[in-house]
Coordinates of C-alpha atoms and ligand atoms in Angstrom, one line a residue:
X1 CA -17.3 22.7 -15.1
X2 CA -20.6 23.3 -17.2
X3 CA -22.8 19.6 -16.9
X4 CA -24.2 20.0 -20.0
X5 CA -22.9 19.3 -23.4
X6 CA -24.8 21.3 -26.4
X7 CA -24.8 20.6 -30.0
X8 CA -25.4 23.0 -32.8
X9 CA -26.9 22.1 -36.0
X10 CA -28.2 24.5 -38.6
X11 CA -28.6 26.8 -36.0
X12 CA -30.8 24.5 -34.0
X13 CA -29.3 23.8 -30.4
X14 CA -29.4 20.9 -28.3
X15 CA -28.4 19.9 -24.5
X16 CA -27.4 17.3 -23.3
X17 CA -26.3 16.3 -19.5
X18 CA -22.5 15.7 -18.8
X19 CA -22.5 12.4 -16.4
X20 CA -19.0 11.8 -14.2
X21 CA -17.9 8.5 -12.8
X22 CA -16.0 7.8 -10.0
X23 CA -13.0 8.2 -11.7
X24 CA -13.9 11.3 -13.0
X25 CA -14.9 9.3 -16.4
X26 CA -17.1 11.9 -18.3
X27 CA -19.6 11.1 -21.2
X28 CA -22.0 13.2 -22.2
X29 CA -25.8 11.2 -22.3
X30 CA -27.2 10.9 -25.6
X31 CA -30.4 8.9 -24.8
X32 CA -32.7 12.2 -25.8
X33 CA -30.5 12.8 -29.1
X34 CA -32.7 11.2 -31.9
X35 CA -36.4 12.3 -30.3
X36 CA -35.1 15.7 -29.9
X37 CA -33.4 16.3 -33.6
X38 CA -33.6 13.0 -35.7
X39 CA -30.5 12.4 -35.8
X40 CA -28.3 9.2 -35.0
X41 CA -24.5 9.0 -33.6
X42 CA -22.1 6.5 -35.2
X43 CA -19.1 5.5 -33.8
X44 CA -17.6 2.2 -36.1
X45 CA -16.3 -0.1 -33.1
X46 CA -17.9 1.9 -30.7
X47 CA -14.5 3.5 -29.8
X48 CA -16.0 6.3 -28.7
X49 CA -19.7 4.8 -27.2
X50 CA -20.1 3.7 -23.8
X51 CA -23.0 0.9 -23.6
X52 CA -23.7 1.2 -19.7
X53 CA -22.9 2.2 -16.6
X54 CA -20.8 -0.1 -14.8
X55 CA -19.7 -0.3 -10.8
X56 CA -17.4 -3.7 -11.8
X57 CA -14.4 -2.7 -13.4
X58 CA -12.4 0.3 -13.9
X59 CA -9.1 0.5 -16.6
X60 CA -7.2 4.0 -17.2
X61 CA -5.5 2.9 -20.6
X62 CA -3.7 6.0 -20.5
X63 CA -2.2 5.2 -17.1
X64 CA -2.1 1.4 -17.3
X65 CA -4.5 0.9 -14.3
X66 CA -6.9 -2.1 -14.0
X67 CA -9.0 -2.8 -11.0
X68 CA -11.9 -5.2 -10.4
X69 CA -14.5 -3.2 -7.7
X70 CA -12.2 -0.8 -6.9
X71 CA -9.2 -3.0 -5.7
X72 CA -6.2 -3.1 -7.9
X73 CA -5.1 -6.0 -10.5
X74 CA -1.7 -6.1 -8.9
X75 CA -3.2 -6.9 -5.0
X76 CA -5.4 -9.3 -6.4
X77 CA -3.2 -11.3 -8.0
X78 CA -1.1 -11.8 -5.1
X79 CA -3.4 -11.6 -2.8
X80 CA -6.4 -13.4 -3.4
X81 CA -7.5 -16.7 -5.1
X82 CA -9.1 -16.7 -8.4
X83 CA -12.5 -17.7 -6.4
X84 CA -12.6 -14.7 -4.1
X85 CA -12.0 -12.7 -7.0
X86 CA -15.1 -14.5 -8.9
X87 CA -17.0 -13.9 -6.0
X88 CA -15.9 -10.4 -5.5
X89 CA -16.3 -8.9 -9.4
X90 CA -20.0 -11.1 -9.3
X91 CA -21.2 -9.6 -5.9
X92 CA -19.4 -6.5 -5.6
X93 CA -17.4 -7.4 -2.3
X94 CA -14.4 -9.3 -1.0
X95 CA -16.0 -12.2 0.6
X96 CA -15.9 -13.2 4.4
X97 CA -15.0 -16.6 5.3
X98 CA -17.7 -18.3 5.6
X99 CA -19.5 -16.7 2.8
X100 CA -16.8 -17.7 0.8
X101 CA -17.1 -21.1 2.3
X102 CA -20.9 -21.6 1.4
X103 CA -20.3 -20.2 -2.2
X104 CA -17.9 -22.8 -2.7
X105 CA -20.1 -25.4 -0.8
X106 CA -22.7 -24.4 -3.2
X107 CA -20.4 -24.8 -6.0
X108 CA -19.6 -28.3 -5.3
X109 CA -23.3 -29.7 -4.9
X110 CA -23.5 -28.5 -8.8
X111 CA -20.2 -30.1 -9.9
X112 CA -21.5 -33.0 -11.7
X113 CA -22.3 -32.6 -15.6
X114 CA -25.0 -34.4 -16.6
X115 CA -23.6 -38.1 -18.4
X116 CA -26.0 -37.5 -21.7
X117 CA -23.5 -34.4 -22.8
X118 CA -20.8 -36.9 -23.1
X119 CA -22.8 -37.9 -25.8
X120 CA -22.8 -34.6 -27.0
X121 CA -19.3 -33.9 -27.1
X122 CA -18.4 -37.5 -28.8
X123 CA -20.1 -36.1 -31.7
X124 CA -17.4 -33.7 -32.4
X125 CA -14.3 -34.6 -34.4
X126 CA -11.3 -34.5 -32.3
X127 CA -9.7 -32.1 -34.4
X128 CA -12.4 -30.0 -33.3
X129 CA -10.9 -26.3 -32.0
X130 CA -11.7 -26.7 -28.2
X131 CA -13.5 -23.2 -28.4
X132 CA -15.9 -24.9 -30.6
X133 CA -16.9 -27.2 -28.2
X134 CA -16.9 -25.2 -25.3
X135 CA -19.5 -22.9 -26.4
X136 CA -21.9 -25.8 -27.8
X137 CA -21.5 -27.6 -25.0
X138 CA -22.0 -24.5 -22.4
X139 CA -24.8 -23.7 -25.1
X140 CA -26.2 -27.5 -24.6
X141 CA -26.3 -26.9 -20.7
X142 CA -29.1 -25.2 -21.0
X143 CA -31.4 -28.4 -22.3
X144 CA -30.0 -30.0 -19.0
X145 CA -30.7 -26.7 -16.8
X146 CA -33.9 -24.9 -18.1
X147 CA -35.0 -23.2 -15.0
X148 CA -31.8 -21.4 -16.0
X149 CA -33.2 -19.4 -18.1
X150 CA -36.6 -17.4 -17.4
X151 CA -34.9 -15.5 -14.1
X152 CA -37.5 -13.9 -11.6
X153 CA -35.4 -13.5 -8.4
X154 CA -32.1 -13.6 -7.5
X155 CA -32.2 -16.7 -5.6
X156 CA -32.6 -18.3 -9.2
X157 CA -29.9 -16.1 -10.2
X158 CA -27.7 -17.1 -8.0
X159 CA -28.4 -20.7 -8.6
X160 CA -27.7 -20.3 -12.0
X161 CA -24.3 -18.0 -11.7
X162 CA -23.4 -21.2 -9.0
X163 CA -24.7 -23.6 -11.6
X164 CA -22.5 -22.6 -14.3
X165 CA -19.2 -22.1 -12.0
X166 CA -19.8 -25.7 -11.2
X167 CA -20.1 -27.2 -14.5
X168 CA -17.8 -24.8 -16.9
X169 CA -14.7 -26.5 -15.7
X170 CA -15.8 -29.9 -16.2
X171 CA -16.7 -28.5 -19.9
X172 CA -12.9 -27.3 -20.0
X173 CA -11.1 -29.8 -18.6
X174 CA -13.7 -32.5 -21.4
X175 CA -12.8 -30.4 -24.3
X176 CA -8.8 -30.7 -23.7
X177 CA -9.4 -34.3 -22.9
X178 CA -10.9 -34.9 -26.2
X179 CA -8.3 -33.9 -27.9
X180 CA -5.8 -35.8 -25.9
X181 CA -7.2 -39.0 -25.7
X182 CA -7.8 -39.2 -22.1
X183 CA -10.6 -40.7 -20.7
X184 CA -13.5 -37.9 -19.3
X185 CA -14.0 -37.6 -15.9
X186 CA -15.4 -35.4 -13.2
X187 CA -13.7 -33.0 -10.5
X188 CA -12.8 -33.8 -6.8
X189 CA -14.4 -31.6 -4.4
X190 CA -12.2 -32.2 -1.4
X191 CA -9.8 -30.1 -3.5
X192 CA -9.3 -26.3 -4.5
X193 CA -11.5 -24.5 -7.1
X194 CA -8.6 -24.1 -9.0
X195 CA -6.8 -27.3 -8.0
X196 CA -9.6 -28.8 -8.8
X197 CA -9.6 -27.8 -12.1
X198 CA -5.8 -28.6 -13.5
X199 CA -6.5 -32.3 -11.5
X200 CA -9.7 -32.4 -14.0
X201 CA -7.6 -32.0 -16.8
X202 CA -4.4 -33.2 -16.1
X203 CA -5.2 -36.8 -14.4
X204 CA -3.7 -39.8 -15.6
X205 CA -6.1 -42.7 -15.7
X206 CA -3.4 -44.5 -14.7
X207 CA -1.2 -42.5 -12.2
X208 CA -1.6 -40.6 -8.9
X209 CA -2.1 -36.6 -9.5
X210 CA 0.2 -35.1 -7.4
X211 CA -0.5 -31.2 -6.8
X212 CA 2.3 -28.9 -7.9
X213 CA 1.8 -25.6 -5.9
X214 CA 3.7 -23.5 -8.4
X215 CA 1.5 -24.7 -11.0
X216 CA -1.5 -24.0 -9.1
X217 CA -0.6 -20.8 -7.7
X218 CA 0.7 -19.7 -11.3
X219 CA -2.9 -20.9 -12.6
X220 CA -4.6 -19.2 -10.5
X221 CA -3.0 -15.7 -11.1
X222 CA -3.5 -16.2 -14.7
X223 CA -7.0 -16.7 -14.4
X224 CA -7.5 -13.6 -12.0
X225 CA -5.4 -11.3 -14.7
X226 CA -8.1 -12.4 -17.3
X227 CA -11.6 -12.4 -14.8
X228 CA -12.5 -9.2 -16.2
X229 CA -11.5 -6.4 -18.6
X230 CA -15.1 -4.2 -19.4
X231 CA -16.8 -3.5 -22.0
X232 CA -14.6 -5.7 -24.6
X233 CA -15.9 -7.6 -27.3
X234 CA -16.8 -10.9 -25.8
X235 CA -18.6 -9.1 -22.6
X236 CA -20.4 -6.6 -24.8
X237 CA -21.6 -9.7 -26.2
X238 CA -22.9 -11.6 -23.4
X239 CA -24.6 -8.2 -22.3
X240 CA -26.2 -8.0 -25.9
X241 CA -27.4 -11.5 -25.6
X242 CA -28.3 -11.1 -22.3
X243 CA -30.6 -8.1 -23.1
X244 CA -33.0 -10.4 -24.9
X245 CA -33.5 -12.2 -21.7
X246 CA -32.0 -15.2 -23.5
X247 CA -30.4 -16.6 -20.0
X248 CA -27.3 -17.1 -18.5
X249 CA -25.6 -19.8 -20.3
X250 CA -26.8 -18.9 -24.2
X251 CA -25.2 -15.5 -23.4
X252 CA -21.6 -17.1 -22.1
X253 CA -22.2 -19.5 -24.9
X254 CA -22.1 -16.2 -27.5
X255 CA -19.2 -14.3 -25.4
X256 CA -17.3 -17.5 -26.1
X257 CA -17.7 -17.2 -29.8
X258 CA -16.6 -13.6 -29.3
X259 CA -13.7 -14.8 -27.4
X260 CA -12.3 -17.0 -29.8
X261 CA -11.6 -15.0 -32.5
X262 CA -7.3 -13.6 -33.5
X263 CA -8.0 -9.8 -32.5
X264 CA -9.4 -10.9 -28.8
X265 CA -8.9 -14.1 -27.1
X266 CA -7.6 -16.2 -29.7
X267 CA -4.7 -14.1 -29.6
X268 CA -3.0 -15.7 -26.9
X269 CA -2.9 -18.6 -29.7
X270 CA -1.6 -16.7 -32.3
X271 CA 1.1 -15.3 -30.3
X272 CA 2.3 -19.0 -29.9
X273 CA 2.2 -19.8 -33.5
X274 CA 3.9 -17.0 -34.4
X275 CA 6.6 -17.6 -32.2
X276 CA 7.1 -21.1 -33.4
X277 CA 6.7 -19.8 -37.0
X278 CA 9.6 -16.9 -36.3
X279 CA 11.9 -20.0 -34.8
X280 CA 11.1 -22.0 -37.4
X281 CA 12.2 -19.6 -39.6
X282 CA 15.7 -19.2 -38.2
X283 CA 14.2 -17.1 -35.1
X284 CA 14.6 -13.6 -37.0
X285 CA 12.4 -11.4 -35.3
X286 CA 13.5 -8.4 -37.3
X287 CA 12.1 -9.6 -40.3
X288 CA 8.7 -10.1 -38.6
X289 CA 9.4 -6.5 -37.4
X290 CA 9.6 -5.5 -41.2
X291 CA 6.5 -7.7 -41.5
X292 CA 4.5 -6.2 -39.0
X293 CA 5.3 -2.5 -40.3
X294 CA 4.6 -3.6 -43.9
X295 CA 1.2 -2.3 -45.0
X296 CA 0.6 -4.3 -47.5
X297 CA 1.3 -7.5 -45.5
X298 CA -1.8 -8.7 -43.5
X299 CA 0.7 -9.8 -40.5
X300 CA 0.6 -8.3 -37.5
X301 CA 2.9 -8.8 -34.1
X302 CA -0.1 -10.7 -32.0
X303 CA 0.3 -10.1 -28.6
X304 CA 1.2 -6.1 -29.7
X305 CA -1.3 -3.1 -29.3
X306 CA -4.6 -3.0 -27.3
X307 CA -7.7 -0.8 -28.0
X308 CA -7.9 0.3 -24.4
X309 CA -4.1 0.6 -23.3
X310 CA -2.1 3.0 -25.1
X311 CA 0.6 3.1 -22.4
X312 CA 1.3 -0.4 -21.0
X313 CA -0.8 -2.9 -20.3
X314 CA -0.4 -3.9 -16.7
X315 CA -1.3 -7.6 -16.8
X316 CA 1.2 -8.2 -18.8
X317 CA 3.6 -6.7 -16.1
X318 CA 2.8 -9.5 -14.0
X319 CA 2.5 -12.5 -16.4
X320 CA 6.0 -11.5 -17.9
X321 CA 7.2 -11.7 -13.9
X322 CA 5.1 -15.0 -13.3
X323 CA 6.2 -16.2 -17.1
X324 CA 9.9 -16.0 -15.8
X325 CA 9.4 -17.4 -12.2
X326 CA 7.2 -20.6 -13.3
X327 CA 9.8 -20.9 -16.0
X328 CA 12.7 -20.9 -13.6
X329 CA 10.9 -23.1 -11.1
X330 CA 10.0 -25.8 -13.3
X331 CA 13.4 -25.6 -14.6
X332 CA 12.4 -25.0 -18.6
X333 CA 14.7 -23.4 -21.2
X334 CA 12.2 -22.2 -23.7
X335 CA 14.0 -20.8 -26.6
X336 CA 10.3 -19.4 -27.8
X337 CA 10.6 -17.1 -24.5
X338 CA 14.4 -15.9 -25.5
X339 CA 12.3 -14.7 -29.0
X340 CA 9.7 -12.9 -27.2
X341 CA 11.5 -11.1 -25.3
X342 CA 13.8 -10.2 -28.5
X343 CA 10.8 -9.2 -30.5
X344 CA 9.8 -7.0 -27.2
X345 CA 13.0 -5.2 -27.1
X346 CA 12.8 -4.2 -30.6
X347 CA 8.8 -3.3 -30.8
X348 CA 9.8 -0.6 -27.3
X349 CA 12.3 1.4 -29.4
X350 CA 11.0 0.8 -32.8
X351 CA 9.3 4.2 -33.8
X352 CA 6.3 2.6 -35.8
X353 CA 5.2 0.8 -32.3
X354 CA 6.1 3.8 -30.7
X355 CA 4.5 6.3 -32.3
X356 CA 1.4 3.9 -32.4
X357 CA 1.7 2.9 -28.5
X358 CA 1.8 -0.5 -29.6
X359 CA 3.2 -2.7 -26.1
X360 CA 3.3 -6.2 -25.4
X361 CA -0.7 -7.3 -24.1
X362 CA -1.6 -9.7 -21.7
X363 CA -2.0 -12.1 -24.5
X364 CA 1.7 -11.7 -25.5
X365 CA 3.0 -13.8 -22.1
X366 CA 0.2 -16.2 -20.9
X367 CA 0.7 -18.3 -23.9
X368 CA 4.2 -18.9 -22.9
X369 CA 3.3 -19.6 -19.2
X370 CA 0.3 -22.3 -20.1
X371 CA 3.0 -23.9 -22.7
X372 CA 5.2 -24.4 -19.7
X373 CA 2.4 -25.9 -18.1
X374 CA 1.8 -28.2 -20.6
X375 CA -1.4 -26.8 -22.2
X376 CA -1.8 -27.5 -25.9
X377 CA -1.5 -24.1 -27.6
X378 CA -5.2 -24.9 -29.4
X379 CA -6.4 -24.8 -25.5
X380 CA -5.0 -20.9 -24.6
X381 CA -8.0 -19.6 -25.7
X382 CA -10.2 -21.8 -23.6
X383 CA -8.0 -20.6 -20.4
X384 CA -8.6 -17.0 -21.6
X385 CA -12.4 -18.2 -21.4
X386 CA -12.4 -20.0 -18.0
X387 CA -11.0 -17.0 -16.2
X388 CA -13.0 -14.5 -18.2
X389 CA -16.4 -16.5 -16.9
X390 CA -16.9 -14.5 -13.3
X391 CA -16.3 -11.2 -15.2
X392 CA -18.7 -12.3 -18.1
X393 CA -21.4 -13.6 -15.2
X394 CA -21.1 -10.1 -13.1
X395 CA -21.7 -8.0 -16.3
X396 CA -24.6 -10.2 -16.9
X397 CA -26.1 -10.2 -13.6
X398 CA -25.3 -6.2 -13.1
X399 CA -27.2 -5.7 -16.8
X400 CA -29.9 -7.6 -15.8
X401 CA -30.2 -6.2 -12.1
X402 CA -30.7 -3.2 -13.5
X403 CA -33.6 -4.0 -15.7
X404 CA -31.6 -2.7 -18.9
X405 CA -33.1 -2.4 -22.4
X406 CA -32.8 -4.9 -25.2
X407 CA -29.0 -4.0 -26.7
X408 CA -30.5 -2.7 -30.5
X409 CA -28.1 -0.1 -32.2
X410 CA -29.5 2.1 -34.8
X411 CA -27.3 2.2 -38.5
X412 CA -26.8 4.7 -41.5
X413 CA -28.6 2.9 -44.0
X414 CA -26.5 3.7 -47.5
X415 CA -27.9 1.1 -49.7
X416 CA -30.4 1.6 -52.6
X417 CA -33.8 4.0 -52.4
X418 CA -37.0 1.9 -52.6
X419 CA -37.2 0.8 -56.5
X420 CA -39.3 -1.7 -58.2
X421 CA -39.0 -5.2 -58.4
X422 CA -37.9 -6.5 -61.6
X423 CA -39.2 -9.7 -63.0
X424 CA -36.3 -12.6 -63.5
X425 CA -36.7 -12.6 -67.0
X426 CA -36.2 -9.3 -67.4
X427 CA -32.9 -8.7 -65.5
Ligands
CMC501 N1 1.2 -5.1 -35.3 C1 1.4 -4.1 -36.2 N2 0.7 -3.0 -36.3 C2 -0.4 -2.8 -35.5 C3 -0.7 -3.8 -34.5 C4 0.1 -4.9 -34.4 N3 -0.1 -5.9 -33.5 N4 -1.7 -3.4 -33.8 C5 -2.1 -2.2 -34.3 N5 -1.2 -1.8 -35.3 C6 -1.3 -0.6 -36.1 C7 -2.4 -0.6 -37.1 O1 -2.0 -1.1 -38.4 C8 -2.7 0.9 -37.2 O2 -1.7 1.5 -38.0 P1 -2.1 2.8 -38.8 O3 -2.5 3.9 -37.9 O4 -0.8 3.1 -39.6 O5 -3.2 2.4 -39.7 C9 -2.5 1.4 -35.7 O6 -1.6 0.5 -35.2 C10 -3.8 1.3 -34.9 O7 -4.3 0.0 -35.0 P2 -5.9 -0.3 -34.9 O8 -6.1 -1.7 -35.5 O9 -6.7 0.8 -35.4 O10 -6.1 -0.4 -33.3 P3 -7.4 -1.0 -32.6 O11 -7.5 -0.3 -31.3 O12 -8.6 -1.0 -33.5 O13 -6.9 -2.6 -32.4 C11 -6.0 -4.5 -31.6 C12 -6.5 -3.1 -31.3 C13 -5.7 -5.2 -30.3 C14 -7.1 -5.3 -32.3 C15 -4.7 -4.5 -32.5 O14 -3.7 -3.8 -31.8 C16 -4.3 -5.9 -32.9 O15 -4.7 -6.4 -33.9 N6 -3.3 -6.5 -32.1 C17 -2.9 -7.8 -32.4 C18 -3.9 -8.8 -31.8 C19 -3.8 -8.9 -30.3 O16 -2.7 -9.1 -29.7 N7 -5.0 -8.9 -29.7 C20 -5.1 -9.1 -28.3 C21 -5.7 -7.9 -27.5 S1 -5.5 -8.1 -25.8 C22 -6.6 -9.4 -25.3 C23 -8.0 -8.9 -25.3 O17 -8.3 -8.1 -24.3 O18 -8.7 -9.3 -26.1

């Protein structure tokens, strides 16, 4: 196989070398292109541009494989805790005991969220979408944590990535607080990283929490399933960020803003809604079918289609086994579930979905499982968010590691040639 790719122009030829990955990924490396003949590449949602080299996560879309440093989505998630698996995508290995110990240790001692950002979030409305406040408020972290921000070693990278593990949930469990009316509190560390967590939003000022393992357990695969998924749109954007050296937290801040949009995160959302709208409507999920195939109708079936996996997309394997189990454990009849898995039936032999590879994403189950754990649907998003923060933090720390250039894409510039200016009066 030839390692060099050459391009022809008016009879002007140019090389360029062939790089392989470990998975045999090849991509042909374009960094010489515009010195050596002026020209530009463009690639409209970069589906066919890689931005980096990457050791952290590998997905075959074609194949339905997703792996976080080399071990497979499906061992994780019922092997490990979503910790290990933070520590592992961050730091490139499975961690021993008592690393694993001291990370968590370390974790702890940075638990506590400084009182004045209470102030901070009582300045939103409550009707506030939770998204919203998450990134201001993981945005406003920074005031409270400036030597966050200008990294020189890893040591203060590492007590940044610590940092933010520590105080993100607080920031979670506050903005689903907020809009529940409950009073704000902090975490208890002689609990679980993700116990911890649901007990920080869940907690009844006035009752006992009482840990529910199947809850837990089912949390804590949900958050490994989301911890990392490459160059998407929300990590691209912390990288970008990040490549202007403008720390940590401002770069999570932006992913988050990334996250929360219909055609990414917010999806998991929208997949609720629509559900509810298609029950509402007399639960006919052929006329949302009809919809969805429509091309002059804007709707789409969220939850359908992915811009990596044409095949099957195997997180959502699991979650529609987890969606059933916690479902069956905790004893709930969702009639929303019995529509989903009408609507999934009919999208697997319908030719347009088909024909377009179009299967059910991760995003189409999790929303059922966190309404069975009594999530508000306005919250999905933020989950999506809380698992995706180790994958966000290791593409970070791996960009930065490497010393990588300021993210600045070039354009085709189509507007007008340079003119004169015209005088107000006279236009
Ligand atoms: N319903 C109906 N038609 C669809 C859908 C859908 N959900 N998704 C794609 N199509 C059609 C689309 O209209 C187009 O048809 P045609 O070739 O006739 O013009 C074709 O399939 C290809 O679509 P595309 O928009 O060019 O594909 P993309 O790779 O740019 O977009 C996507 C991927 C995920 C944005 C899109 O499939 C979508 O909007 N899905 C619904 C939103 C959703 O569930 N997003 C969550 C993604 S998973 C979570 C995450 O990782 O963020």
């Amino acid at each position: 196989m030839s390692d060099k790719a050459t391009l022809e122009y008016k009879g002007d030829k140019y090389e360029f070398p062939v790089i392989e990955g470990s998975e045999n990924e090849l991509a042909i490396n374009i960094k010489t292109l515009r010195g050596a003949s002026g020209m530009i590449t463009i690639d409209p949602g970069y589906k066919n541009t890689g931005s980096c080299e990457s050791a952290i996560t590998f997905l075959d879309g074609e194949k339905g494989i997703l792996s976080y440093r080399g071990y497979s989505i499906e061992e994780l998630a019922e092997k490990a805790d979503f910790l290990e698996v933070a520590y592992l995508l961050i730091f490139g290995e499975l961690p021993n005991k008592e690393q694993l110990d001291k990370f968590h240790q370390d974790i702890k001692s940075e638990s506590h969220v400084d009182e004045e950002m209470k102030k901070i979030l009582d300045g939103f409305p409550k009707s506030a979408h939770p998204m919203g406040v998450l990134s201001s408020l993981t945005s406003a972290l920074v005031a409270f944590n400036p030597e966050s921000v200008d990294i020189s070693s890893e040591k203060e990278m590492y007590d940044a990535i610590v940092t933010l593990l520590a105080k993100f949930p607080v920031l979670v469990a506050w903005a689903m607080r907020k809009k529940k009316g409950l009073p704000l509190d902090y975490g208890d560390d002689s609990l679980g990283y993700v116990e911890n967590i649901h007990k920080m939003m869940f907690k009844k000022p006035n009752q006992e929490y009482k840990k529910n393992k199947i809850v837990i357990d089912a949390l804590d695969k949900l958050l490994i399933l989301h911890a990392d998924h490459e160059q998407n749109c929300s990590t691209s954007t912390v990288r970008i960020v990040g490549s202007s050296h403008a720390g940590l937290f401002a770069s999570i801040s932006a992913g988050i803003s990334a996250l929360w949009g219909p055609l990414h995160g917010g999806a998991n959302q929208a997949v609720l809604e629509m559900l509810e709208a298609i029950e509402a409507d007399g639960g006919d999920t052929k006329k949302y079918m009809a919809k969805a195939k429509d091309k002059s109708d804007p709707f789409r079936l969220m939850g359908f289609g992915h811009r990596v996996y044409k095949n099957f997309d195997p997180r959502a394997k699991i979650i529609k086994v987890a969606a059933d189990e916690v479902l069956n454990d905790l004893g709930i009849d969702d009639p929303i579930l019995e529509i989903a898995k009408g609507l999934e039936q009919e999208a697997l032999n319908d030719e347009y979905f088909v024909k377009r590879k179009l299967y059910p994403n991760v995003d189409f189950y999790s929303g059922i499982i966190y309404r069975a754990l009594g999530i508000p649907t306005e919250m999905f998003t933020v989950m999506f968010a809380l698992g995706r923060l180790p994958g966000w933090i290791a593409q970070w720390r791996e960009m930065r590691l490497k010393n990588e250039p300021i993210g600045r894409p070039r354009q085709v510039y189509v507007g007008e040639n340079l003119r004169p200016f015209v005088a107000v009066e006279k236009r």
